[in-house]
mmCIF file with all atom_site columns, C-alpha atoms and ligand atoms in Angstrom:
data_model
loop_
_atom_site.group_PDB
_atom_site.id
_atom_site.type_symbol
_atom_site.label_atom_id
_atom_site.label_alt_id
_atom_site.label_comp_id
_atom_site.label_asym_id
_atom_site.label_entity_id
_atom_site.label_seq_id
_atom_site.pdbx_PDB_ins_code
_atom_site.Cartn_x
_atom_site.Cartn_y
_atom_site.Cartn_z
_atom_site.occupancy
_atom_site.B_iso_or_equiv
_atom_site.pdbx_formal_charge
_atom_site.auth_seq_id
_atom_site.auth_comp_id
_atom_site.auth_asym_id
_atom_site.auth_atom_id
_atom_site.pdbx_PDB_model_num
ATOM   1   C  CA  . MET A 1 1   ? -93.117  -63.396 234.962 1.00 94.00 ? 1   MET A CA  1
ATOM   2   C  CA  . LEU A 1 2   ? -96.450  -63.338 232.841 1.00 97.00 ? 2   LEU A CA  1
ATOM   3   C  CA  . GLY A 1 3   ? -98.370  -66.427 232.902 1.00 98.00 ? 3   GLY A CA  1
ATOM   4   C  CA  . ARG A 1 4   ? -101.440 -66.588 231.144 1.00 98.00 ? 4   ARG A CA  1
ATOM   5   C  CA  . VAL A 1 5   ? -104.090 -63.976 229.885 1.00 98.00 ? 5   VAL A CA  1
ATOM   6   C  CA  . ASN A 1 6   ? -106.666 -63.718 232.923 1.00 98.00 ? 6   ASN A CA  1
ATOM   7   C  CA  . HIS A 1 7   ? -109.062 -61.469 230.777 1.00 98.00 ? 7   HIS A CA  1
ATOM   8   C  CA  . ILE A 1 8   ? -109.177 -59.108 228.288 1.00 98.00 ? 8   ILE A CA  1
ATOM   9   C  CA  . ALA A 1 9   ? -111.760 -55.858 229.434 1.00 98.00 ? 9   ALA A CA  1
ATOM   10  C  CA  . ILE A 1 10  ? -114.125 -54.118 227.239 1.00 99.00 ? 10  ILE A CA  1
ATOM   11  C  CA  . ALA A 1 11  ? -115.501 -50.628 229.133 1.00 99.00 ? 11  ALA A CA  1
ATOM   12  C  CA  . VAL A 1 12  ? -119.313 -50.283 228.031 1.00 98.00 ? 12  VAL A CA  1
ATOM   13  C  CA  . PRO A 1 13  ? -121.901 -47.596 229.071 1.00 98.00 ? 13  PRO A CA  1
ATOM   14  C  CA  . ASP A 1 14  ? -124.440 -50.072 229.682 1.00 98.00 ? 14  ASP A CA  1
ATOM   15  C  CA  . LEU A 1 15  ? -123.180 -53.260 231.387 1.00 98.00 ? 15  LEU A CA  1
ATOM   16  C  CA  . GLU A 1 16  ? -126.942 -54.920 230.957 1.00 98.00 ? 16  GLU A CA  1
ATOM   17  C  CA  . ALA A 1 17  ? -127.272 -54.158 226.964 1.00 98.00 ? 17  ALA A CA  1
ATOM   18  C  CA  . ALA A 1 18  ? -123.574 -55.339 226.788 1.00 98.00 ? 18  ALA A CA  1
ATOM   19  C  CA  . SER A 1 19  ? -124.489 -58.384 228.722 1.00 98.00 ? 19  SER A CA  1
ATOM   20  C  CA  . THR A 1 20  ? -127.278 -59.075 226.693 1.00 98.00 ? 20  THR A CA  1
ATOM   21  C  CA  . THR A 1 21  ? -125.839 -58.879 223.550 1.00 98.00 ? 21  THR A CA  1
ATOM   22  C  CA  . TYR A 1 22  ? -123.162 -61.296 224.528 1.00 98.00 ? 22  TYR A CA  1
ATOM   23  C  CA  . ARG A 1 23  ? -125.289 -63.664 225.991 1.00 98.00 ? 23  ARG A CA  1
ATOM   24  C  CA  . ASP A 1 24  ? -128.292 -63.559 222.533 1.00 98.00 ? 24  ASP A CA  1
ATOM   25  C  CA  . THR A 1 25  ? -126.148 -62.363 220.047 1.00 98.00 ? 25  THR A CA  1
ATOM   26  C  CA  . LEU A 1 26  ? -123.088 -64.134 220.615 1.00 98.00 ? 26  LEU A CA  1
ATOM   27  C  CA  . GLY A 1 27  ? -124.586 -67.063 222.630 1.00 98.00 ? 27  GLY A CA  1
ATOM   28  C  CA  . ALA A 1 28  ? -121.893 -66.239 225.110 1.00 98.00 ? 28  ALA A CA  1
ATOM   29  C  CA  . ARG A 1 29  ? -122.321 -67.729 229.020 1.00 98.00 ? 29  ARG A CA  1
ATOM   30  C  CA  . VAL A 1 30  ? -122.470 -64.382 230.980 1.00 98.00 ? 30  VAL A CA  1
ATOM   31  C  CA  . SER A 1 31  ? -121.979 -64.357 234.811 1.00 98.00 ? 31  SER A CA  1
ATOM   32  C  CA  . ALA A 1 32  ? -124.028 -62.151 237.213 1.00 98.00 ? 32  ALA A CA  1
ATOM   33  C  CA  . PRO A 1 33  ? -123.266 -58.697 238.014 1.00 98.00 ? 33  PRO A CA  1
ATOM   34  C  CA  . GLN A 1 34  ? -120.432 -57.871 240.456 1.00 97.00 ? 34  GLN A CA  1
ATOM   35  C  CA  . ALA A 1 35  ? -120.111 -54.319 242.284 1.00 98.00 ? 35  ALA A CA  1
ATOM   36  C  CA  . LEU A 1 36  ? -116.959 -53.417 243.042 1.00 97.00 ? 36  LEU A CA  1
ATOM   37  C  CA  . PRO A 1 37  ? -117.373 -50.083 245.054 1.00 97.00 ? 37  PRO A CA  1
ATOM   38  C  CA  . GLU A 1 38  ? -113.472 -50.026 245.917 1.00 96.00 ? 38  GLU A CA  1
ATOM   39  C  CA  . HIS A 1 39  ? -112.463 -50.224 241.937 1.00 97.00 ? 39  HIS A CA  1
ATOM   40  C  CA  . GLY A 1 40  ? -115.582 -47.613 241.169 1.00 98.00 ? 40  GLY A CA  1
ATOM   41  C  CA  . VAL A 1 41  ? -117.181 -50.453 238.376 1.00 98.00 ? 41  VAL A CA  1
ATOM   42  C  CA  . THR A 1 42  ? -119.539 -52.929 238.158 1.00 98.00 ? 42  THR A CA  1
ATOM   43  C  CA  . VAL A 1 43  ? -118.442 -56.125 236.287 1.00 98.00 ? 43  VAL A CA  1
ATOM   44  C  CA  . VAL A 1 44  ? -119.623 -58.995 234.647 1.00 98.00 ? 44  VAL A CA  1
ATOM   45  C  CA  . PHE A 1 45  ? -117.274 -61.972 233.157 1.00 98.00 ? 45  PHE A CA  1
ATOM   46  C  CA  . VAL A 1 46  ? -118.182 -63.713 229.508 1.00 98.00 ? 46  VAL A CA  1
ATOM   47  C  CA  . GLU A 1 47  ? -116.686 -67.141 230.178 1.00 98.00 ? 47  GLU A CA  1
ATOM   48  C  CA  . LEU A 1 48  ? -114.757 -68.520 227.172 1.00 98.00 ? 48  LEU A CA  1
ATOM   49  C  CA  . ALA A 1 49  ? -112.698 -71.872 226.539 1.00 97.00 ? 49  ALA A CA  1
ATOM   50  C  CA  . ASN A 1 50  ? -109.299 -70.159 226.976 1.00 97.00 ? 50  ASN A CA  1
ATOM   51  C  CA  . THR A 1 51  ? -109.629 -67.156 228.903 1.00 98.00 ? 51  THR A CA  1
ATOM   52  C  CA  . LYS A 1 52  ? -112.317 -64.479 229.872 1.00 98.00 ? 52  LYS A CA  1
ATOM   53  C  CA  . VAL A 1 53  ? -114.151 -61.006 228.557 1.00 98.00 ? 53  VAL A CA  1
ATOM   54  C  CA  . GLU A 1 54  ? -114.252 -58.713 231.625 1.00 98.00 ? 54  GLU A CA  1
ATOM   55  C  CA  . LEU A 1 55  ? -117.378 -56.029 230.610 1.00 98.00 ? 55  LEU A CA  1
ATOM   56  C  CA  . LEU A 1 56  ? -117.090 -53.021 233.002 1.00 98.00 ? 56  LEU A CA  1
ATOM   57  C  CA  . GLU A 1 57  ? -119.242 -49.570 233.338 1.00 98.00 ? 57  GLU A CA  1
ATOM   58  C  CA  . PRO A 1 58  ? -118.969 -47.618 236.118 1.00 98.00 ? 58  PRO A CA  1
ATOM   59  C  CA  . LEU A 1 59  ? -119.930 -47.761 239.574 1.00 98.00 ? 59  LEU A CA  1
ATOM   60  C  CA  . GLY A 1 60  ? -120.201 -44.254 241.240 1.00 97.00 ? 60  GLY A CA  1
ATOM   61  C  CA  . GLU A 1 61  ? -118.992 -41.031 241.562 1.00 95.00 ? 61  GLU A CA  1
ATOM   62  C  CA  . GLY A 1 62  ? -115.005 -40.782 240.159 1.00 94.00 ? 62  GLY A CA  1
ATOM   63  C  CA  . SER A 1 63  ? -114.903 -43.894 238.358 1.00 98.00 ? 63  SER A CA  1
ATOM   64  C  CA  . PRO A 1 64  ? -111.271 -44.909 237.305 1.00 97.00 ? 64  PRO A CA  1
ATOM   65  C  CA  . ILE A 1 65  ? -113.284 -45.751 233.551 1.00 98.00 ? 65  ILE A CA  1
ATOM   66  C  CA  . ALA A 1 66  ? -115.240 -42.407 233.624 1.00 98.00 ? 66  ALA A CA  1
ATOM   67  C  CA  . ALA A 1 67  ? -113.162 -40.682 231.365 1.00 97.00 ? 67  ALA A CA  1
ATOM   68  C  CA  . PHE A 1 68  ? -112.289 -43.340 228.674 1.00 98.00 ? 68  PHE A CA  1
ATOM   69  C  CA  . LEU A 1 69  ? -115.835 -43.498 228.099 1.00 98.00 ? 69  LEU A CA  1
ATOM   70  C  CA  . GLU A 1 70  ? -115.990 -39.975 227.743 1.00 98.00 ? 70  GLU A CA  1
ATOM   71  C  CA  . LYS A 1 71  ? -113.346 -40.420 224.817 1.00 98.00 ? 71  LYS A CA  1
ATOM   72  C  CA  . ASN A 1 72  ? -115.246 -43.546 224.035 1.00 98.00 ? 72  ASN A CA  1
ATOM   73  C  CA  . PRO A 1 73  ? -119.317 -42.990 224.207 1.00 98.00 ? 73  PRO A CA  1
ATOM   74  C  CA  . ALA A 1 74  ? -119.791 -46.689 222.972 1.00 98.00 ? 74  ALA A CA  1
ATOM   75  C  CA  . GLY A 1 75  ? -117.339 -48.510 224.833 1.00 98.00 ? 75  GLY A CA  1
ATOM   76  C  CA  . GLY A 1 76  ? -113.621 -49.941 223.848 1.00 98.00 ? 76  GLY A CA  1
ATOM   77  C  CA  . MET A 1 77  ? -110.819 -52.530 224.955 1.00 98.00 ? 77  MET A CA  1
ATOM   78  C  CA  . HIS A 1 78  ? -110.015 -51.110 228.025 1.00 98.00 ? 78  HIS A CA  1
ATOM   79  C  CA  . HIS A 1 79  ? -107.126 -53.404 229.505 1.00 98.00 ? 79  HIS A CA  1
ATOM   80  C  CA  . ILE A 1 80  ? -105.394 -56.740 229.299 1.00 98.00 ? 80  ILE A CA  1
ATOM   81  C  CA  . CYS A 1 81  ? -104.683 -58.768 232.672 1.00 98.00 ? 81  CYS A CA  1
ATOM   82  C  CA  . TYR A 1 82  ? -102.043 -60.849 232.705 1.00 98.00 ? 82  TYR A CA  1
ATOM   83  C  CA  . GLU A 1 83  ? -101.599 -63.867 235.800 1.00 98.00 ? 83  GLU A CA  1
ATOM   84  C  CA  . VAL A 1 84  ? -98.401  -63.789 237.603 1.00 98.00 ? 84  VAL A CA  1
ATOM   85  C  CA  . ALA A 1 85  ? -97.228  -65.793 240.454 1.00 98.00 ? 85  ALA A CA  1
ATOM   86  C  CA  . ASP A 1 86  ? -96.075  -63.355 242.475 1.00 98.00 ? 86  ASP A CA  1
ATOM   87  C  CA  . ILE A 1 87  ? -97.143  -59.964 242.165 1.00 98.00 ? 87  ILE A CA  1
ATOM   88  C  CA  . ALA A 1 88  ? -95.178  -58.099 244.822 1.00 96.00 ? 88  ALA A CA  1
ATOM   89  C  CA  . GLU A 1 89  ? -92.001  -59.550 243.284 1.00 96.00 ? 89  GLU A CA  1
ATOM   90  C  CA  . ALA A 1 90  ? -93.330  -58.606 239.745 1.00 97.00 ? 90  ALA A CA  1
ATOM   91  C  CA  . ALA A 1 91  ? -94.220  -54.766 241.033 1.00 97.00 ? 91  ALA A CA  1
ATOM   92  C  CA  . GLU A 1 92  ? -90.565  -54.529 242.811 1.00 96.00 ? 92  GLU A CA  1
ATOM   93  C  CA  . SER A 1 93  ? -89.367  -55.288 239.328 1.00 97.00 ? 93  SER A CA  1
ATOM   94  C  CA  . LEU A 1 94  ? -91.398  -53.140 236.812 1.00 97.00 ? 94  LEU A CA  1
ATOM   95  C  CA  . LYS A 1 95  ? -90.712  -50.275 239.193 1.00 96.00 ? 95  LYS A CA  1
ATOM   96  C  CA  . ALA A 1 96  ? -86.782  -51.283 239.002 1.00 97.00 ? 96  ALA A CA  1
ATOM   97  C  CA  . ALA A 1 97  ? -87.241  -50.720 235.063 1.00 97.00 ? 97  ALA A CA  1
ATOM   98  C  CA  . GLY A 1 98  ? -89.023  -47.515 235.685 1.00 97.00 ? 98  GLY A CA  1
ATOM   99  C  CA  . ALA A 1 99  ? -92.289  -48.199 234.962 1.00 97.00 ? 99  ALA A CA  1
ATOM   100 C  CA  . ARG A 1 100 ? -95.086  -46.584 236.681 1.00 98.00 ? 100 ARG A CA  1
ATOM   101 C  CA  . VAL A 1 101 ? -97.096  -49.410 238.990 1.00 97.00 ? 101 VAL A CA  1
ATOM   102 C  CA  . LEU A 1 102 ? -100.626 -46.859 239.645 1.00 97.00 ? 102 LEU A CA  1
ATOM   103 C  CA  . GLY A 1 103 ? -102.385 -46.068 242.647 1.00 92.00 ? 103 GLY A CA  1
ATOM   104 C  CA  . ASP A 1 104 ? -99.850  -46.106 246.025 1.00 91.00 ? 104 ASP A CA  1
ATOM   105 C  CA  . GLY A 1 105 ? -98.141  -49.248 244.099 1.00 88.00 ? 105 GLY A CA  1
ATOM   106 C  CA  . LYS A 1 106 ? -99.926  -51.368 246.219 1.00 92.00 ? 106 LYS A CA  1
ATOM   107 C  CA  . PRO A 1 107 ? -102.149 -54.608 245.073 1.00 95.00 ? 107 PRO A CA  1
ATOM   108 C  CA  . LYS A 1 108 ? -105.660 -54.762 245.620 1.00 96.00 ? 108 LYS A CA  1
ATOM   109 C  CA  . ILE A 1 109 ? -108.465 -57.285 245.809 1.00 96.00 ? 109 ILE A CA  1
ATOM   110 C  CA  . GLY A 1 110 ? -110.021 -57.300 242.325 1.00 96.00 ? 110 GLY A CA  1
ATOM   111 C  CA  . ALA A 1 111 ? -112.929 -59.084 241.080 1.00 95.00 ? 111 ALA A CA  1
ATOM   112 C  CA  . HIS A 1 112 ? -111.476 -62.745 241.414 1.00 95.00 ? 112 HIS A CA  1
ATOM   113 C  CA  . ARG A 1 113 ? -110.665 -62.005 245.156 1.00 96.00 ? 113 ARG A CA  1
ATOM   114 C  CA  . LYS A 1 114 ? -107.016 -62.046 243.968 1.00 98.00 ? 114 LYS A CA  1
ATOM   115 C  CA  . PRO A 1 115 ? -104.486 -59.577 244.372 1.00 98.00 ? 115 PRO A CA  1
ATOM   116 C  CA  . VAL A 1 116 ? -104.151 -56.845 241.413 1.00 98.00 ? 116 VAL A CA  1
ATOM   117 C  CA  . LEU A 1 117 ? -102.559 -54.182 239.926 1.00 98.00 ? 117 LEU A CA  1
ATOM   118 C  CA  . PHE A 1 118 ? -102.104 -51.661 237.004 1.00 98.00 ? 118 PHE A CA  1
ATOM   119 C  CA  . LEU A 1 119 ? -99.722  -50.588 235.076 1.00 98.00 ? 119 LEU A CA  1
ATOM   120 C  CA  . HIS A 1 120 ? -99.757  -47.167 233.000 1.00 98.00 ? 120 HIS A CA  1
ATOM   121 C  CA  . PRO A 1 121 ? -100.789 -47.565 229.553 1.00 98.00 ? 121 PRO A CA  1
ATOM   122 C  CA  . LYS A 1 122 ? -98.014  -45.078 228.656 1.00 98.00 ? 122 LYS A CA  1
ATOM   123 C  CA  . ASP A 1 123 ? -95.379  -47.457 229.266 1.00 98.00 ? 123 ASP A CA  1
ATOM   124 C  CA  . PHE A 1 124 ? -96.722  -50.340 227.712 1.00 98.00 ? 124 PHE A CA  1
ATOM   125 C  CA  . PHE A 1 125 ? -97.807  -48.573 223.713 1.00 98.00 ? 125 PHE A CA  1
ATOM   126 C  CA  . GLY A 1 126 ? -100.679 -47.345 224.958 1.00 98.00 ? 126 GLY A CA  1
ATOM   127 C  CA  . THR A 1 127 ? -102.532 -50.488 226.672 1.00 98.00 ? 127 THR A CA  1
ATOM   128 C  CA  . LEU A 1 128 ? -103.555 -50.652 230.219 1.00 98.00 ? 128 LEU A CA  1
ATOM   129 C  CA  . VAL A 1 129 ? -102.110 -53.841 231.952 1.00 98.00 ? 129 VAL A CA  1
ATOM   130 C  CA  . GLU A 1 130 ? -103.564 -55.382 234.884 1.00 98.00 ? 130 GLU A CA  1
ATOM   131 C  CA  . LEU A 1 131 ? -101.756 -57.944 236.992 1.00 98.00 ? 131 LEU A CA  1
ATOM   132 C  CA  . GLU A 1 132 ? -103.395 -60.752 238.605 1.00 98.00 ? 132 GLU A CA  1
ATOM   133 C  CA  . GLU A 1 133 ? -101.818 -62.891 241.456 1.00 98.00 ? 133 GLU A CA  1
ATOM   134 C  CA  . VAL A 1 134 ? -102.979 -66.488 240.860 1.00 96.00 ? 134 VAL A CA  1
HETATM 135 C  C1  . LIG B 2 .   ? -109.543 -54.760 239.478 1.00 64.93 ? 201 LIG B C1  1
HETATM 136 C  C2  . LIG B 2 .   ? -111.114 -54.802 239.732 1.00 64.93 ? 201 LIG B C2  1
HETATM 137 C  C3  . LIG B 2 .   ? -111.566 -55.237 238.210 1.00 64.93 ? 201 LIG B C3  1
HETATM 138 C  C4  . LIG B 2 .   ? -110.456 -56.376 237.573 1.00 64.93 ? 201 LIG B C4  1
HETATM 139 O  O1  . LIG B 2 .   ? -110.623 -57.360 236.401 1.00 64.93 ? 201 LIG B O1  1
HETATM 140 O  O2  . LIG B 2 .   ? -110.215 -57.228 239.166 1.00 64.93 ? 201 LIG B O2  1
HETATM 141 C  C5  . LIG B 2 .   ? -111.025 -54.526 237.004 1.00 64.93 ? 201 LIG B C5  1
HETATM 142 O  O3  . LIG B 2 .   ? -110.079 -54.579 236.105 1.00 64.93 ? 201 LIG B O3  1
HETATM 143 S  S1  . LIG B 2 .   ? -111.018 -52.913 237.731 1.00 64.93 ? 201 LIG B S1  1
HETATM 144 C  C6  . LIG B 2 .   ? -110.631 -51.669 236.039 1.00 64.93 ? 201 LIG B C6  1
HETATM 145 C  C7  . LIG B 2 .   ? -110.597 -50.081 236.343 1.00 64.93 ? 201 LIG B C7  1
HETATM 146 N  N1  . LIG B 2 .   ? -110.131 -50.124 236.831 1.00 64.93 ? 201 LIG B N1  1
HETATM 147 C  C8  . LIG B 2 .   ? -108.774 -49.647 236.729 1.00 64.93 ? 201 LIG B C8  1
HETATM 148 O  O4  . LIG B 2 .   ? -108.641 -49.087 235.435 1.00 64.93 ? 201 LIG B O4  1
HETATM 149 C  C9  . LIG B 2 .   ? -107.822 -48.956 237.883 1.00 64.93 ? 201 LIG B C9  1
HETATM 150 C  C10 . LIG B 2 .   ? -106.734 -48.423 236.704 1.00 64.93 ? 201 LIG B C10 1
HETATM 151 N  N2  . LIG B 2 .   ? -106.534 -47.580 235.734 1.00 64.93 ? 201 LIG B N2  1
HETATM 152 C  C11 . LIG B 2 .   ? -106.636 -45.513 236.166 1.00 64.93 ? 201 LIG B C11 1
HETATM 153 O  O5  . LIG B 2 .   ? -105.943 -45.429 237.554 1.00 64.93 ? 201 LIG B O5  1
HETATM 154 C  C12 . LIG B 2 .   ? -106.853 -44.712 235.305 1.00 64.93 ? 201 LIG B C12 1
HETATM 155 O  O6  . LIG B 2 .   ? -107.917 -45.411 234.507 1.00 64.93 ? 201 LIG B O6  1
HETATM 156 C  C13 . LIG B 2 .   ? -105.829 -44.502 234.005 1.00 64.93 ? 201 LIG B C13 1
HETATM 157 C  C14 . LIG B 2 .   ? -104.112 -43.858 235.076 1.00 64.93 ? 201 LIG B C14 1
HETATM 158 C  C15 . LIG B 2 .   ? -105.148 -45.313 233.526 1.00 64.93 ? 201 LIG B C15 1
HETATM 159 C  C16 . LIG B 2 .   ? -106.130 -43.373 233.114 1.00 64.93 ? 201 LIG B C16 1
HETATM 160 O  O7  . LIG B 2 .   ? -106.961 -42.400 233.902 1.00 64.93 ? 201 LIG B O7  1
HETATM 161 P  P1  . LIG B 2 .   ? -107.537 -41.240 233.011 1.00 64.93 ? 201 LIG B P1  1
HETATM 162 O  O8  . LIG B 2 .   ? -108.362 -41.660 232.003 1.00 64.93 ? 201 LIG B O8  1
HETATM 163 O  O9  . LIG B 2 .   ? -108.406 -40.110 234.312 1.00 64.93 ? 201 LIG B O9  1
HETATM 164 O  O10 . LIG B 2 .   ? -106.302 -40.251 232.957 1.00 64.93 ? 201 LIG B O10 1
HETATM 165 P  P2  . LIG B 2 .   ? -105.999 -39.368 231.804 1.00 64.93 ? 201 LIG B P2  1
HETATM 166 O  O11 . LIG B 2 .   ? -107.445 -39.035 230.804 1.00 64.93 ? 201 LIG B O11 1
HETATM 167 O  O12 . LIG B 2 .   ? -105.114 -38.563 232.343 1.00 64.93 ? 201 LIG B O12 1
HETATM 168 O  O13 . LIG B 2 .   ? -105.160 -40.528 230.907 1.00 64.93 ? 201 LIG B O13 1
HETATM 169 C  C17 . LIG B 2 .   ? -104.012 -40.761 230.705 1.00 64.93 ? 201 LIG B C17 1
HETATM 170 C  C18 . LIG B 2 .   ? -103.382 -41.037 229.477 1.00 64.93 ? 201 LIG B C18 1
HETATM 171 O  O14 . LIG B 2 .   ? -103.728 -42.740 229.613 1.00 64.93 ? 201 LIG B O14 1
HETATM 172 C  C19 . LIG B 2 .   ? -104.619 -43.060 228.222 1.00 64.93 ? 201 LIG B C19 1
HETATM 173 N  N3  . LIG B 2 .   ? -105.790 -43.562 228.948 1.00 64.93 ? 201 LIG B N3  1
HETATM 174 C  C20 . LIG B 2 .   ? -106.938 -43.569 229.673 1.00 64.93 ? 201 LIG B C20 1
HETATM 175 N  N4  . LIG B 2 .   ? -106.852 -44.441 230.157 1.00 64.93 ? 201 LIG B N4  1
HETATM 176 C  C21 . LIG B 2 .   ? -106.764 -45.954 229.234 1.00 64.93 ? 201 LIG B C21 1
HETATM 177 C  C22 . LIG B 2 .   ? -106.699 -47.286 228.968 1.00 64.93 ? 201 LIG B C22 1
HETATM 178 N  N5  . LIG B 2 .   ? -107.736 -48.036 229.524 1.00 64.93 ? 201 LIG B N5  1
HETATM 179 N  N6  . LIG B 2 .   ? -106.357 -47.677 227.929 1.00 64.93 ? 201 LIG B N6  1
HETATM 180 C  C23 . LIG B 2 .   ? -105.274 -46.942 226.775 1.00 64.93 ? 201 LIG B C23 1
HETATM 181 N  N7  . LIG B 2 .   ? -104.734 -45.296 227.418 1.00 64.93 ? 201 LIG B N7  1
HETATM 182 C  C24 . LIG B 2 .   ? -105.480 -44.831 228.402 1.00 64.93 ? 201 LIG B C24 1
HETATM 183 C  C25 . LIG B 2 .   ? -105.881 -41.548 227.885 1.00 64.93 ? 201 LIG B C25 1
HETATM 184 O  O15 . LIG B 2 .   ? -106.200 -41.617 226.949 1.00 64.93 ? 201 LIG B O15 1
HETATM 185 C  C26 . LIG B 2 .   ? -104.313 -40.462 228.171 1.00 64.93 ? 201 LIG B C26 1
HETATM 186 O  O16 . LIG B 2 .   ? -103.713 -40.586 227.251 1.00 64.93 ? 201 LIG B O16 1
HETATM 187 P  P3  . LIG B 2 .   ? -103.354 -39.176 226.544 1.00 64.93 ? 201 LIG B P3  1
HETATM 188 O  O17 . LIG B 2 .   ? -102.565 -39.498 225.134 1.00 64.93 ? 201 LIG B O17 1
HETATM 189 O  O18 . LIG B 2 .   ? -102.474 -38.287 227.227 1.00 64.93 ? 201 LIG B O18 1
HETATM 190 O  O19 . LIG B 2 .   ? -104.783 -38.370 226.065 1.00 64.93 ? 201 LIG B O19 1
HETATM 191 CO CO1 . CO  B 3 .   ? -109.670 -56.356 235.168 1.00 64.93 ? 202 CO  B CO1 1
#
């Protein structure tokens, strides 16, 4: 089922400051910010040789990462995104295995304009898992 790691996500309290740190202190290539109101976040991607780091901050009321940042005010590792070839098939087999697919269980379009799903962290060893169909 799983392909490559598409990105590792870090929730941050201040996206501009985090982008500057990655760009200036770590010398990384950082994309322009992308507001994703339907997901309640603004993101940038740090382009790496073998994967990406997604830096994300809350956007608007009811952001799904607000509670996470209350618990981790300095920020922290938020999720890992694996690539899958067929997200509908993956969702069905995960549900059949008893895993919780978050939201209404239907894929949404993510930051890369591809269908994505999220799996509950409690089912995957305290790690929020995102699947992206590529
Ligand atoms: C899709 C656009 C973009 C992309 O890459 O394309 C993105 O990645 S957007 C990313 C932001 N969107 C999401 O995260 C959507 C999925 N997330 C959720 O539905 C919620 O965040 C959820 C359900 C994972 C947690 O919601 P909330 O924090 O409000 O609930 P609880 O406080 O009750 O948390 C339950 C339990 O889980 C622990 N938790 C929460 N978040 C994480 C996390 N990121 N990693 C690990 N564990 C997490 C939380 O501490 C609670 O544990 P407990 O022991 O019960 O205290
Ligand atoms: Co993501």
